[in-house]
Coordinates of C-alpha atoms (C1' of nucleotides) in Angstrom, one line a residue:
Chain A
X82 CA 27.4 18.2 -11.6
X83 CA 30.7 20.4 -12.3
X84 CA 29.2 22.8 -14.8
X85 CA 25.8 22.2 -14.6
X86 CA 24.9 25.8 -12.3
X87 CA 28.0 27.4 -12.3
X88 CA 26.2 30.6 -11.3
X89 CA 28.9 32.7 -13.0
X90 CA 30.7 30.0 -15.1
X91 CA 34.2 30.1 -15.4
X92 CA 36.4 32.9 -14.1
X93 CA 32.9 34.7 -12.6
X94 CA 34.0 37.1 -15.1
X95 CA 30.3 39.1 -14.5
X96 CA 31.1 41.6 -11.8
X97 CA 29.8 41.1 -8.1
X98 CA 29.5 43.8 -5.8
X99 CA 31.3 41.9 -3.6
X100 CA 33.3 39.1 -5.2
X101 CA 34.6 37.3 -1.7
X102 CA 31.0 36.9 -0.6
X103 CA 29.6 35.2 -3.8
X104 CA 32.4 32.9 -4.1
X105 CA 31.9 32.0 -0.4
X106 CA 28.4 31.3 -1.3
X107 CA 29.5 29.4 -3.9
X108 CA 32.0 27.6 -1.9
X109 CA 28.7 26.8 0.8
X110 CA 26.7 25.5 -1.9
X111 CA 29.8 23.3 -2.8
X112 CA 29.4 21.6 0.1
X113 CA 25.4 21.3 0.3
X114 CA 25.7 19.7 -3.4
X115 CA 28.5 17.1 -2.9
X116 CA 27.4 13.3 -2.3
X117 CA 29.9 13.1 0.8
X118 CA 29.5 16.7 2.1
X119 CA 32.9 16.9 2.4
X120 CA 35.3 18.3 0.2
X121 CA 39.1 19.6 0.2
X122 CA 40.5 22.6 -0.3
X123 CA 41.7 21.4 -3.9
X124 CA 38.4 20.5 -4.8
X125 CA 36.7 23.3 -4.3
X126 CA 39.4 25.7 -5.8
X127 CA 39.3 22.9 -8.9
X128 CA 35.6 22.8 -9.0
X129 CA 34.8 26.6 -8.6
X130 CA 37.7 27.8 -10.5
X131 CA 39.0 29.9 -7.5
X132 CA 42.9 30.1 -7.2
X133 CA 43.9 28.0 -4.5
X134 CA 45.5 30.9 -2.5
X135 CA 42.2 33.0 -2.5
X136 CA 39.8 29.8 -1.6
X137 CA 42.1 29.3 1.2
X138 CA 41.2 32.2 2.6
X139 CA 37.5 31.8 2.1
X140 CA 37.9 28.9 3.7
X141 CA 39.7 30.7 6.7
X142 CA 37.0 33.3 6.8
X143 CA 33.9 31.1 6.7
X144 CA 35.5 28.4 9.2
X145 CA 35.8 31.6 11.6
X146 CA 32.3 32.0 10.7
X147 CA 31.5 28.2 11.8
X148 CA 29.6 28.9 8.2
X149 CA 31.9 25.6 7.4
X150 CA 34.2 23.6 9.9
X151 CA 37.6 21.8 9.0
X152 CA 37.8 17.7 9.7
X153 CA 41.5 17.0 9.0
X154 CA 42.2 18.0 5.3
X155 CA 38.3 18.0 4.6
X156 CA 35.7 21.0 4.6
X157 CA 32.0 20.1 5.1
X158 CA 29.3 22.3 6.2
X159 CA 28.8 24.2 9.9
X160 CA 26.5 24.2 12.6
X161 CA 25.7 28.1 12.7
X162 CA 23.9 26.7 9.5
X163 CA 21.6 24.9 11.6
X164 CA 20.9 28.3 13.6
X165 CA 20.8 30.6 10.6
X166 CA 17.8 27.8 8.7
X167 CA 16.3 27.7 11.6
X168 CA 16.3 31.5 12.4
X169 CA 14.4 31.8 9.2
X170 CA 11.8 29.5 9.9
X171 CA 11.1 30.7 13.3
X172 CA 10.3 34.1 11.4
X173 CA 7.8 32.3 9.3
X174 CA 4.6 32.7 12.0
X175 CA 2.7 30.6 8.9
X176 CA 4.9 27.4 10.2
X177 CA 4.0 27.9 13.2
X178 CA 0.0 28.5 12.6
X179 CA 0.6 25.7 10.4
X180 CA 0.9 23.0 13.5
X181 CA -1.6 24.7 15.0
X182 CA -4.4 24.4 12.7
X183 CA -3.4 20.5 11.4
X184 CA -3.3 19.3 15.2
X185 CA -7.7 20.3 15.4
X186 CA -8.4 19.6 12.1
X187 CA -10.7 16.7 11.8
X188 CA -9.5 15.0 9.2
X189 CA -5.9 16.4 8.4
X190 CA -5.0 15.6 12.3
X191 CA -4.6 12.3 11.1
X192 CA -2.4 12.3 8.0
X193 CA 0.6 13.5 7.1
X194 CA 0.9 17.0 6.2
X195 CA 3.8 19.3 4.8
X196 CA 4.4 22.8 4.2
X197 CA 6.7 23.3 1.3
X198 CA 7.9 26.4 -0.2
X199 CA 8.9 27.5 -4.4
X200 CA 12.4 27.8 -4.8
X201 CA 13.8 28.1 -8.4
X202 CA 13.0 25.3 -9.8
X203 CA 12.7 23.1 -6.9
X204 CA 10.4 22.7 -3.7
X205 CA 12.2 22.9 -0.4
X206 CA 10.0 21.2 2.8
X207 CA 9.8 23.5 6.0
X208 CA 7.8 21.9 8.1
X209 CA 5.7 18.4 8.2
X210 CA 2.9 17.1 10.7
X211 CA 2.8 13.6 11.1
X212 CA -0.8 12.7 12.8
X213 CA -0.1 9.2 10.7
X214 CA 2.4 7.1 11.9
X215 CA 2.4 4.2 8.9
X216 CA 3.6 6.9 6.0
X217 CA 6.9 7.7 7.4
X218 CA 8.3 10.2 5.2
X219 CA 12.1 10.3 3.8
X220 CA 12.0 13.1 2.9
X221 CA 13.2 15.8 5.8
X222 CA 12.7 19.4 6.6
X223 CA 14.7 21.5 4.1
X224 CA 14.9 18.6 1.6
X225 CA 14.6 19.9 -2.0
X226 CA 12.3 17.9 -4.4
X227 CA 11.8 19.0 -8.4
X228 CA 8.6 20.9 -8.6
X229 CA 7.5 18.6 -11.3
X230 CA 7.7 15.6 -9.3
X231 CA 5.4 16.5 -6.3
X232 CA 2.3 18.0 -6.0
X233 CA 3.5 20.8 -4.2
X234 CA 5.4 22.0 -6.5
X235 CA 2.9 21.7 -9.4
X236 CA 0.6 23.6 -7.3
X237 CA 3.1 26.1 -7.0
X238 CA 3.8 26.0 -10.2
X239 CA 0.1 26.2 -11.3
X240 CA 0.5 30.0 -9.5
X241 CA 2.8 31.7 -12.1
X242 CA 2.3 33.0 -14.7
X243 CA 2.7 30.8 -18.2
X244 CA 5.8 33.1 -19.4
X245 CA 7.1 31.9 -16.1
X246 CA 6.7 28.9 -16.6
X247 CA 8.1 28.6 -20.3
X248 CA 10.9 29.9 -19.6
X249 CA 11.5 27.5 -16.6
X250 CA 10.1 24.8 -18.9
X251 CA 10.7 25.1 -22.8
X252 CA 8.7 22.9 -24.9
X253 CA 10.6 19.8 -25.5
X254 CA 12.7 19.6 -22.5
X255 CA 13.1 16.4 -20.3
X256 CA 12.0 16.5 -16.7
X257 CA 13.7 14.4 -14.4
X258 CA 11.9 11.4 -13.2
X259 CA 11.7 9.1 -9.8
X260 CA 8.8 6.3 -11.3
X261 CA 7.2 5.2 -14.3
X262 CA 4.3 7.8 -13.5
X263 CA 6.7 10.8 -13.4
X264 CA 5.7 13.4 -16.0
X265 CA 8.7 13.0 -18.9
X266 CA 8.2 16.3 -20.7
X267 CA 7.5 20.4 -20.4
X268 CA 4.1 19.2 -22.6
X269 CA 2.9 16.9 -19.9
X270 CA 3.9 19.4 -17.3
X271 CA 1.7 22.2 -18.7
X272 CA -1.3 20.2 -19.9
X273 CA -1.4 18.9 -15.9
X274 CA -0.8 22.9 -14.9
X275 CA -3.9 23.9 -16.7
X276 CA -6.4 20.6 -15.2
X277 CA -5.0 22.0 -11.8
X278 CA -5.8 25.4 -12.7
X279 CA -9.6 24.3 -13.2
X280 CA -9.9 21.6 -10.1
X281 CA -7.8 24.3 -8.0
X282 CA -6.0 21.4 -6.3
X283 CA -2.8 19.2 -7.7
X284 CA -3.0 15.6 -7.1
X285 CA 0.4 13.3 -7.8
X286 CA -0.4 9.4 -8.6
X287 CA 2.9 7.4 -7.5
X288 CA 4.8 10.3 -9.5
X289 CA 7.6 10.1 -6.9
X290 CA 7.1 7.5 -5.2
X291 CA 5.7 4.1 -5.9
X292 CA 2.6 3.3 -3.7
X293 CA 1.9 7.2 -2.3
X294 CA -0.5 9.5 -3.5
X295 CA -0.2 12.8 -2.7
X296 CA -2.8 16.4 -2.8
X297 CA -1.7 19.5 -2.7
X298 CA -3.1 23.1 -3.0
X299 CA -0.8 26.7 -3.2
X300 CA -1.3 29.4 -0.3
X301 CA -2.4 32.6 -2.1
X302 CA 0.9 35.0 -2.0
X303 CA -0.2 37.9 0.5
X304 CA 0.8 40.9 -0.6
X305 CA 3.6 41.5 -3.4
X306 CA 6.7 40.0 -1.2
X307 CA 7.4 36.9 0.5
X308 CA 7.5 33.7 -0.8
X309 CA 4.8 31.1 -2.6
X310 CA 4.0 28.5 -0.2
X311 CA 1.9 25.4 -0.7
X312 CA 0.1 22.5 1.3
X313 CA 0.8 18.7 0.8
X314 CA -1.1 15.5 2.1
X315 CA 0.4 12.7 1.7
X316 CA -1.3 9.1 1.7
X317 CA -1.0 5.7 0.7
X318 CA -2.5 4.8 -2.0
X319 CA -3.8 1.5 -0.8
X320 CA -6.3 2.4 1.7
X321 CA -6.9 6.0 0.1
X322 CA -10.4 7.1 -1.2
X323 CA -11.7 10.2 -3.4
X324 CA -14.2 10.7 -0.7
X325 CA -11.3 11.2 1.8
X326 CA -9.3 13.1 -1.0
X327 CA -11.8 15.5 -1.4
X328 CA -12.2 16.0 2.3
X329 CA -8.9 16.7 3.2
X330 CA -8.7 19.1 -0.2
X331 CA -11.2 21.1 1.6
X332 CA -9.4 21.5 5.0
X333 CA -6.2 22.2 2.8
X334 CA -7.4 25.0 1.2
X335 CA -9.5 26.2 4.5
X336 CA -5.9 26.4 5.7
X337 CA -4.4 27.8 3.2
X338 CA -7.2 30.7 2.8
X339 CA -6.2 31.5 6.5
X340 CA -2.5 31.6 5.9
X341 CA -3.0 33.7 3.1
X342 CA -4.5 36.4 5.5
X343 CA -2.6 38.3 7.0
X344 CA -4.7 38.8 9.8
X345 CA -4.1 34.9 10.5
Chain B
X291 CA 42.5 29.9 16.3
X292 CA 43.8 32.7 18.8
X293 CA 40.5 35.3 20.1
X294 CA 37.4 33.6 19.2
X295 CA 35.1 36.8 19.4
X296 CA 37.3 39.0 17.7
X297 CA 34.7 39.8 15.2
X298 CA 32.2 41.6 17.8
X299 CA 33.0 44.4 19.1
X300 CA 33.2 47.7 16.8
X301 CA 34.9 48.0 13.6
X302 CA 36.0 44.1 13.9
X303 CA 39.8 45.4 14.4
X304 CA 40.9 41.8 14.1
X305 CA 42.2 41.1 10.6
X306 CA 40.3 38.5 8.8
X307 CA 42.0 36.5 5.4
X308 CA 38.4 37.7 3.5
X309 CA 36.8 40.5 5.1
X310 CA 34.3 40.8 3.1
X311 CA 33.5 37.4 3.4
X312 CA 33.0 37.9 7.8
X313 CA 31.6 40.2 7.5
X314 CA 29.1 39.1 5.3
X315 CA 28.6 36.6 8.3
X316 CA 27.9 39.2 10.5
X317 CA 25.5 40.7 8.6
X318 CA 23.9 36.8 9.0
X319 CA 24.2 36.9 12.4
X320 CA 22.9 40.3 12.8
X321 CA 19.6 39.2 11.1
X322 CA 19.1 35.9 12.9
X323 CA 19.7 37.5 16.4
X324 CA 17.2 40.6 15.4
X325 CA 14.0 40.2 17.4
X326 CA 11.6 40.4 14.3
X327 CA 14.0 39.0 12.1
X328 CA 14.2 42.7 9.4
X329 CA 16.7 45.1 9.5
X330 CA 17.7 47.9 6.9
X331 CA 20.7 48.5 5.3
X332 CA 21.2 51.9 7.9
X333 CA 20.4 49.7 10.9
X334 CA 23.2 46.7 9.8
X335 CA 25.7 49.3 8.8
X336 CA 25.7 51.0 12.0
X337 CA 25.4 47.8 14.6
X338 CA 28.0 46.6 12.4
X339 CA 29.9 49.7 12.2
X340 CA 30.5 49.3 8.0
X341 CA 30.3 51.7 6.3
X342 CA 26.7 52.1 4.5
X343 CA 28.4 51.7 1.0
X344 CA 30.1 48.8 1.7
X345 CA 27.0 47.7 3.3
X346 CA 25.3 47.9 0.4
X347 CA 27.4 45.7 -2.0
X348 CA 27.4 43.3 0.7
X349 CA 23.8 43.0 0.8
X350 CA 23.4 42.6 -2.8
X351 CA 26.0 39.6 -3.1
X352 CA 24.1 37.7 -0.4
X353 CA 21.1 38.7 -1.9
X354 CA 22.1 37.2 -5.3
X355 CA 23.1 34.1 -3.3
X356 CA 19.4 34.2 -1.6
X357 CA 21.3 34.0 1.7
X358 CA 19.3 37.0 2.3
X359 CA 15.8 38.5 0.8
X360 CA 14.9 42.2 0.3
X361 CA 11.5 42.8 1.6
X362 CA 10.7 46.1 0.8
X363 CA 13.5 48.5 2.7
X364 CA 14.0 45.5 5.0
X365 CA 15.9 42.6 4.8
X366 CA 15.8 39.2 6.2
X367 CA 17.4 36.1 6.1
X368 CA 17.2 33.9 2.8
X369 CA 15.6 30.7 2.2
X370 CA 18.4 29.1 0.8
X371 CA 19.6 28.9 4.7
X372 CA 16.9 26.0 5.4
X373 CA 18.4 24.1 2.5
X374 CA 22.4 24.6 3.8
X375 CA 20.8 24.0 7.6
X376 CA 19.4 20.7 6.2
X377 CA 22.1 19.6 4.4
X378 CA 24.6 19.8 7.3
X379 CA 21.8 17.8 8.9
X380 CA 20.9 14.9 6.7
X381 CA 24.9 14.6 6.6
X382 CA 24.9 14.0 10.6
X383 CA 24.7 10.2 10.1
X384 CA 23.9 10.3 14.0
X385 CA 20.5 11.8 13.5
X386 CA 19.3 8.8 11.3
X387 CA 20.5 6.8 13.8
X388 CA 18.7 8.4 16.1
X389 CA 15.8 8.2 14.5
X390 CA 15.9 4.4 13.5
X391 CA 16.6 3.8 17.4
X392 CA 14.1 5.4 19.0
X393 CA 11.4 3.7 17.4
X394 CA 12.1 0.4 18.4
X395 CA 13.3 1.3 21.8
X396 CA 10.9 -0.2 24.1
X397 CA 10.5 2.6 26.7
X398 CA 12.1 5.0 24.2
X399 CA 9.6 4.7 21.5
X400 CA 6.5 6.1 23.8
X401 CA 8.6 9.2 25.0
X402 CA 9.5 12.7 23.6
X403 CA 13.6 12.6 22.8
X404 CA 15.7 15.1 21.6
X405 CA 19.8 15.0 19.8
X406 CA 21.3 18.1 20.9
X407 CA 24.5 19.7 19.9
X408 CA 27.1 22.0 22.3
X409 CA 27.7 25.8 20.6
X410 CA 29.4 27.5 22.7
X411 CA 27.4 28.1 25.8
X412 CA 24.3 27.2 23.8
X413 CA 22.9 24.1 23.3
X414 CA 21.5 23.6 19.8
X415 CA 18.4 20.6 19.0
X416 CA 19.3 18.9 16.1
X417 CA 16.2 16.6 15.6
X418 CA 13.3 15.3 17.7
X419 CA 11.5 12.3 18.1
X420 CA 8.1 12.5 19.0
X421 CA 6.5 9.5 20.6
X422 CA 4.3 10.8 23.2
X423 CA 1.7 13.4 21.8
X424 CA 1.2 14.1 24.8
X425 CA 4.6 16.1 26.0
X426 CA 4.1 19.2 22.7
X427 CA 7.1 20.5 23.3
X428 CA 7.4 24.6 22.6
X429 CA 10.9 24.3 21.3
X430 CA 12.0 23.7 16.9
X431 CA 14.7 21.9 15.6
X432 CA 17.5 24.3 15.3
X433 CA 17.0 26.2 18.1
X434 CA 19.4 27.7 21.0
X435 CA 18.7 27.1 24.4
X436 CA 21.0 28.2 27.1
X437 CA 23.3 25.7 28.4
X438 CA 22.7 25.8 32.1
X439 CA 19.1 26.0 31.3
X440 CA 18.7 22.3 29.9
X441 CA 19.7 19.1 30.9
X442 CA 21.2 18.5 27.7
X443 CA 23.6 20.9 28.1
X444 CA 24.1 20.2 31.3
X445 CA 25.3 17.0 30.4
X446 CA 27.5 18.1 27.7
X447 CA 29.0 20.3 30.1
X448 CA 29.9 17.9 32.0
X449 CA 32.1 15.9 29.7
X450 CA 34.1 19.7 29.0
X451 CA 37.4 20.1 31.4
X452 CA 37.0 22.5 34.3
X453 CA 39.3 25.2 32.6
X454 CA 36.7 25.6 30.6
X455 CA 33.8 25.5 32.2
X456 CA 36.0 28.3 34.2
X457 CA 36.3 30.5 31.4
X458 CA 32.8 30.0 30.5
X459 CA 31.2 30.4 34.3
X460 CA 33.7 32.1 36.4
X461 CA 32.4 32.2 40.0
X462 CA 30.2 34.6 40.7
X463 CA 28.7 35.1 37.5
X464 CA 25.0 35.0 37.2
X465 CA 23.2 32.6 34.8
X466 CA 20.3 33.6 33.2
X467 CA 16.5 31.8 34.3
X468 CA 13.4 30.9 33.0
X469 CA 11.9 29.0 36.5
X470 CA 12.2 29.4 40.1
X471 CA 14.3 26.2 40.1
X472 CA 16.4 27.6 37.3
X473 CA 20.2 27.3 38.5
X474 CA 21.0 30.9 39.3
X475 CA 25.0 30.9 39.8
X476 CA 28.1 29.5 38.3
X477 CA 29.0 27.6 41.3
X478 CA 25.2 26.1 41.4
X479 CA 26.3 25.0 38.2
X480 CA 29.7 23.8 39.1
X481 CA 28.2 21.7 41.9
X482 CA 25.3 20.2 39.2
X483 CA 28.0 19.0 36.9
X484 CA 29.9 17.2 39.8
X485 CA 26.9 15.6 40.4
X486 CA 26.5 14.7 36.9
X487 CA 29.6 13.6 36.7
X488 CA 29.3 10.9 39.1
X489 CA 26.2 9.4 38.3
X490 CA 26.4 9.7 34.5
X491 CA 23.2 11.4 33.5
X492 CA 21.8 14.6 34.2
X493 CA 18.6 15.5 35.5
X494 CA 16.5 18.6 35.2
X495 CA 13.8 19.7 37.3
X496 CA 11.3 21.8 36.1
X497 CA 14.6 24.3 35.6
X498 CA 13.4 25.1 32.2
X499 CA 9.8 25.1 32.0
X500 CA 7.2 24.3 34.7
X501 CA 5.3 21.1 35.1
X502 CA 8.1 19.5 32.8
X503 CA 11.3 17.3 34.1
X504 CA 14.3 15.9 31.7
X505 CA 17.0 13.6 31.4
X506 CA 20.0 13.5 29.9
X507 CA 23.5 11.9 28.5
X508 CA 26.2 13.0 26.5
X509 CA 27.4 10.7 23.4
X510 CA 30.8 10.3 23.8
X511 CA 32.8 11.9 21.1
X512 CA 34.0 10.0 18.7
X513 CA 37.9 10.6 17.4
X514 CA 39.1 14.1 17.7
X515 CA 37.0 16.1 15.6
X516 CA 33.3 16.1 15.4
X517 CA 31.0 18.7 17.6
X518 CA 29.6 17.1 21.1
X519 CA 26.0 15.6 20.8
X520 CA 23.9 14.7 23.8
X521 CA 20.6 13.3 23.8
X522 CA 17.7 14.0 26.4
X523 CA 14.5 12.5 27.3
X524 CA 11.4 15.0 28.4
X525 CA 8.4 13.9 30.7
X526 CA 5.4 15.4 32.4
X527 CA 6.5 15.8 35.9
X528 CA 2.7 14.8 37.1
X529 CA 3.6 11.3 35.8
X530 CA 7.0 10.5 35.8
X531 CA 8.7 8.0 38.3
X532 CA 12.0 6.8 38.7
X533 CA 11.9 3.6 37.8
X534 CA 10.6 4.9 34.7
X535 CA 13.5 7.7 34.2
X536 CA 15.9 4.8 35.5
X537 CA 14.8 2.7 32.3
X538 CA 15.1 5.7 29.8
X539 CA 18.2 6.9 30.9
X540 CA 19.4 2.9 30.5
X541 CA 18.3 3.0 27.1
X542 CA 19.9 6.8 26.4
X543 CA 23.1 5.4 28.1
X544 CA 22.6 2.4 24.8
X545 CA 21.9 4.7 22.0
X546 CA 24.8 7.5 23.1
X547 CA 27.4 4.5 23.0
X548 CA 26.2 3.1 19.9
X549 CA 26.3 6.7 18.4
X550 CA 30.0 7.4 20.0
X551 CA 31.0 4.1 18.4
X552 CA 32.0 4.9 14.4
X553 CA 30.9 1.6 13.3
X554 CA 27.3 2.0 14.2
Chain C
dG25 C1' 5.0 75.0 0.8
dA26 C1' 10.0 74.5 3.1
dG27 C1' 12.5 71.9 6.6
dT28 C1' 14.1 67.7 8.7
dA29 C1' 15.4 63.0 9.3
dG30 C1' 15.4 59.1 7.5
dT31 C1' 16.3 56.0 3.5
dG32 C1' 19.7 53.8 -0.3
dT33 C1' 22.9 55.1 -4.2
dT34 C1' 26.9 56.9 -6.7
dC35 C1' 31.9 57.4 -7.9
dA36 C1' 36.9 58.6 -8.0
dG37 C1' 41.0 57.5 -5.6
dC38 C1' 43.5 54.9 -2.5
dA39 C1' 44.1 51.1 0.8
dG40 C1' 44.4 46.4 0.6
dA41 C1' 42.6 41.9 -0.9
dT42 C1' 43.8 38.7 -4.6
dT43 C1' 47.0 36.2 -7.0
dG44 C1' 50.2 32.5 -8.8
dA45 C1' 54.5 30.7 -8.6
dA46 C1' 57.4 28.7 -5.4
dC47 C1' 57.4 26.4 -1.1
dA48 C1' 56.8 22.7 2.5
dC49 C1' 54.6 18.8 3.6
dC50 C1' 52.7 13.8 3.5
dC51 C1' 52.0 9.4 1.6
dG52 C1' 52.6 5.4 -1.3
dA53 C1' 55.3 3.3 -5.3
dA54 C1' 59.3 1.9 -7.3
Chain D
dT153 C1' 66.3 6.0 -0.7
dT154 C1' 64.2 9.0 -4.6
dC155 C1' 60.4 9.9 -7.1
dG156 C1' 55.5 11.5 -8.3
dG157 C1' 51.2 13.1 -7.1
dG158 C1' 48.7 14.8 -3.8
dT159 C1' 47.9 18.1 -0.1
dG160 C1' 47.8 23.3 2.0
dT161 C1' 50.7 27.5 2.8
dT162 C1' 53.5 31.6 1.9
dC163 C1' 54.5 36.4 0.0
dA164 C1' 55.4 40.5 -2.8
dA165 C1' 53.4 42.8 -6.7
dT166 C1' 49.3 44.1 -8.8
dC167 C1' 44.9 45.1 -9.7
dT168 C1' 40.5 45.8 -7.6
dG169 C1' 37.1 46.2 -4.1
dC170 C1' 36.4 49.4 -0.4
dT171 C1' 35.5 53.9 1.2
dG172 C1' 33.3 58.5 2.5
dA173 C1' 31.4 62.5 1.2
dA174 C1' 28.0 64.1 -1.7
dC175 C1' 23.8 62.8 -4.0
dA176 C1' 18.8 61.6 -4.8
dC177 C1' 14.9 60.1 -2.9
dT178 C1' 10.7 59.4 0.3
dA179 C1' 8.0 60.5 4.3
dC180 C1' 7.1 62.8 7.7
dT181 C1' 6.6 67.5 10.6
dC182 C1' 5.6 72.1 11.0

DNA sequence: GAGTAGTGTTCAGCAGATTGAACACCCGAA
DNA sequence: TTCGGGTGTTCAATCTGCTGAACACTACTC
């Protein structure tokens, strides 16, 4: 990826109100983005453009931290990580009514559900119920998915407002793709955006994965803060039916009206 | 690696290569260790004795790095966490493993199993496998659990030298409980690990929670570096035998070795 | 109203973190 | 052996991020 995100390219020439502390970020994010997970202390100073000396301290500070740990000459990610993602999610009481309200569902109890949340550009998973054992998901907590390849994330992105969504999605730009059904263009993208917009569900036809179908409908944003967070079922497309698909909509959004209350 | 806790206490005296950078890190601890998870910029700068200005640019670089959120005057920890938390996980080629063997263990595969991960004189769950719907157990992946409190960390204990259980649990020292059969002392402690030492698993009853027993091994570390895992088994007390824990702990005993082993 | 206690923000000056070249080290090749 | 390419570490000079008092602001109380 080099200079794909570079959040500050080059020489971070735009000034941070604390310099050390965005380039440690950048450092962690390093990490999270490598194939291996494990880089050296030359590769990141190469990679971020950080002088050797200074990322050498970074690294010093964060490994105090146990943000990062040392194996021989290689750096890879911590464990207080673990805590800190967890921390969060233990603060999100819609995670935890989430379990609660798939377990007695009638038919949701039975499939596998997943609460995902907008990030950027991208959808990050933060919890899953599995009630069906045959789909076993890859795809773990905190895994990051494209929003235009699951139906999450359209749903999500069904929620914003169409400048938003330009501006994320110019006309004419390439989406990345995972199967022949994967939407291939911005164009696509919004045309589906608008059918959601009517149906008030999103529904994703082998778009990430061949053989899986999946539904999905956006929790309304309570309040002006905190983040947008949507509902996934996910089914196989072989034994799946509208009849079900329209059933399990409807406890979706059921849920989703109740997480959107902040009275629970 | 000199004082480890250097950075508690007041105006963390103890020089750091990147100051900004720990302290930044205390500012992530501070939030994940807050009760309801929000704090101001008044309250961090004074539990963390900076200075409110300084503060302030701090909170705005984690901010731009979505380590941290502003919610209104409050702020809380950032989502990007649950992405760096994952990644460190999905790099712990252990927890796959873990995965893949418990469902086709044969007594393994019906039961509630846990990988756990020493942190100091925590124990940290790193992923659970949930074959009994029965056992629904209370605690998340990522979260801290005592060590004396589990049997997990019980059994990780064990495999540490006494030194350092000593400078861990001098005598005397109190532990702290969550049941009547909680272990209440170092010593009670000392004498459990001698135990576990000598027949290779640990066993907790009902020390935890009530109603609920656990068993437990240590994977033996692998090489030098690399944290110390353990796994653990939990089971209703009402129907759990021993010829049934013997099996479980039999196959724990198989998938600890075959995780300690670096070829798989 | 004025008063009080809390919030976060500003800015000039100085303490100090950052820097890059030089250093020490390890490994494999010639 | 000596070389070359790779690693991470050192240190004094410099430039910059940190500081603290003063500020602006809101929300209460009286």
């Amino acid at each position: 990826m080099a200079d794909s995100r570079s959040s500050r390219s080059e020489g971070l020439g735009a000034s941070s109100p604390a310099p050390a502390v965005t380039r440690a970020a950048a450092v962690l994010e390093a990490l999270a983005e490598s194939p291996s997970g494990r880089l050296t202390l030359s590769d990141l100073s190469r990679e971020l453009g950080i002088p050797k000396s200074s990322t050498s301290n970074l690294l010093l500070a964060l490994e105090e931290a146990r943000l990062i740990t040392r194996q021989g000459a290689d750096f890879a990610l911590g464990r207080k990580l673990v805590e800190l993602g967890a921390a969060y999610l233990s603060r999100l009481d819609e995670v935890q009514e989430f379990y609660k309200y798939c377990e007695q569902a009638p038919t949701l109890s039975g499939e596998t559900v997943r609460i995902a949340m907008l990030d950027g550009d991208h959808v990050i998973y933060l919890a899953r119920y599995e009630g069906h054992p045959a789909v076993r998901l890859t795809s773990n907590i905190g895994d990051k998915m494209p929003v235009s390849l699951c139906s999450v994330g359209k749903a999500l992105l069904a929620q914003l407002h169409d400048h938003d969504i330009d501006s994320m999605f110019p006309d004419g730009m390439e989406l990345p793709t995972m199967t022949a059904n994967s939407l291939k263009t911005a164009e696509e993208l919004k045309a589906e955006i608008s059918t959601i917009r009517q149906q008030g569900y999103a529904f994703e036809d082998e778009e990430s994965t061949v053989g899986v179908v999946c539904l999905a409908v956006p929790v309304p944003t309570h309040g002006a803060h905190g983040p947008s967070l949507g509902l996934s079922v996910t089914a196989l497309k072989a034994t799946y039916s509208e009849e079900q698909g329209a059933l399990m909509v409807k406890e979706l959004k059921e849920l989703a009206r109740s997480l959107g209350n902040p009275m629970g």
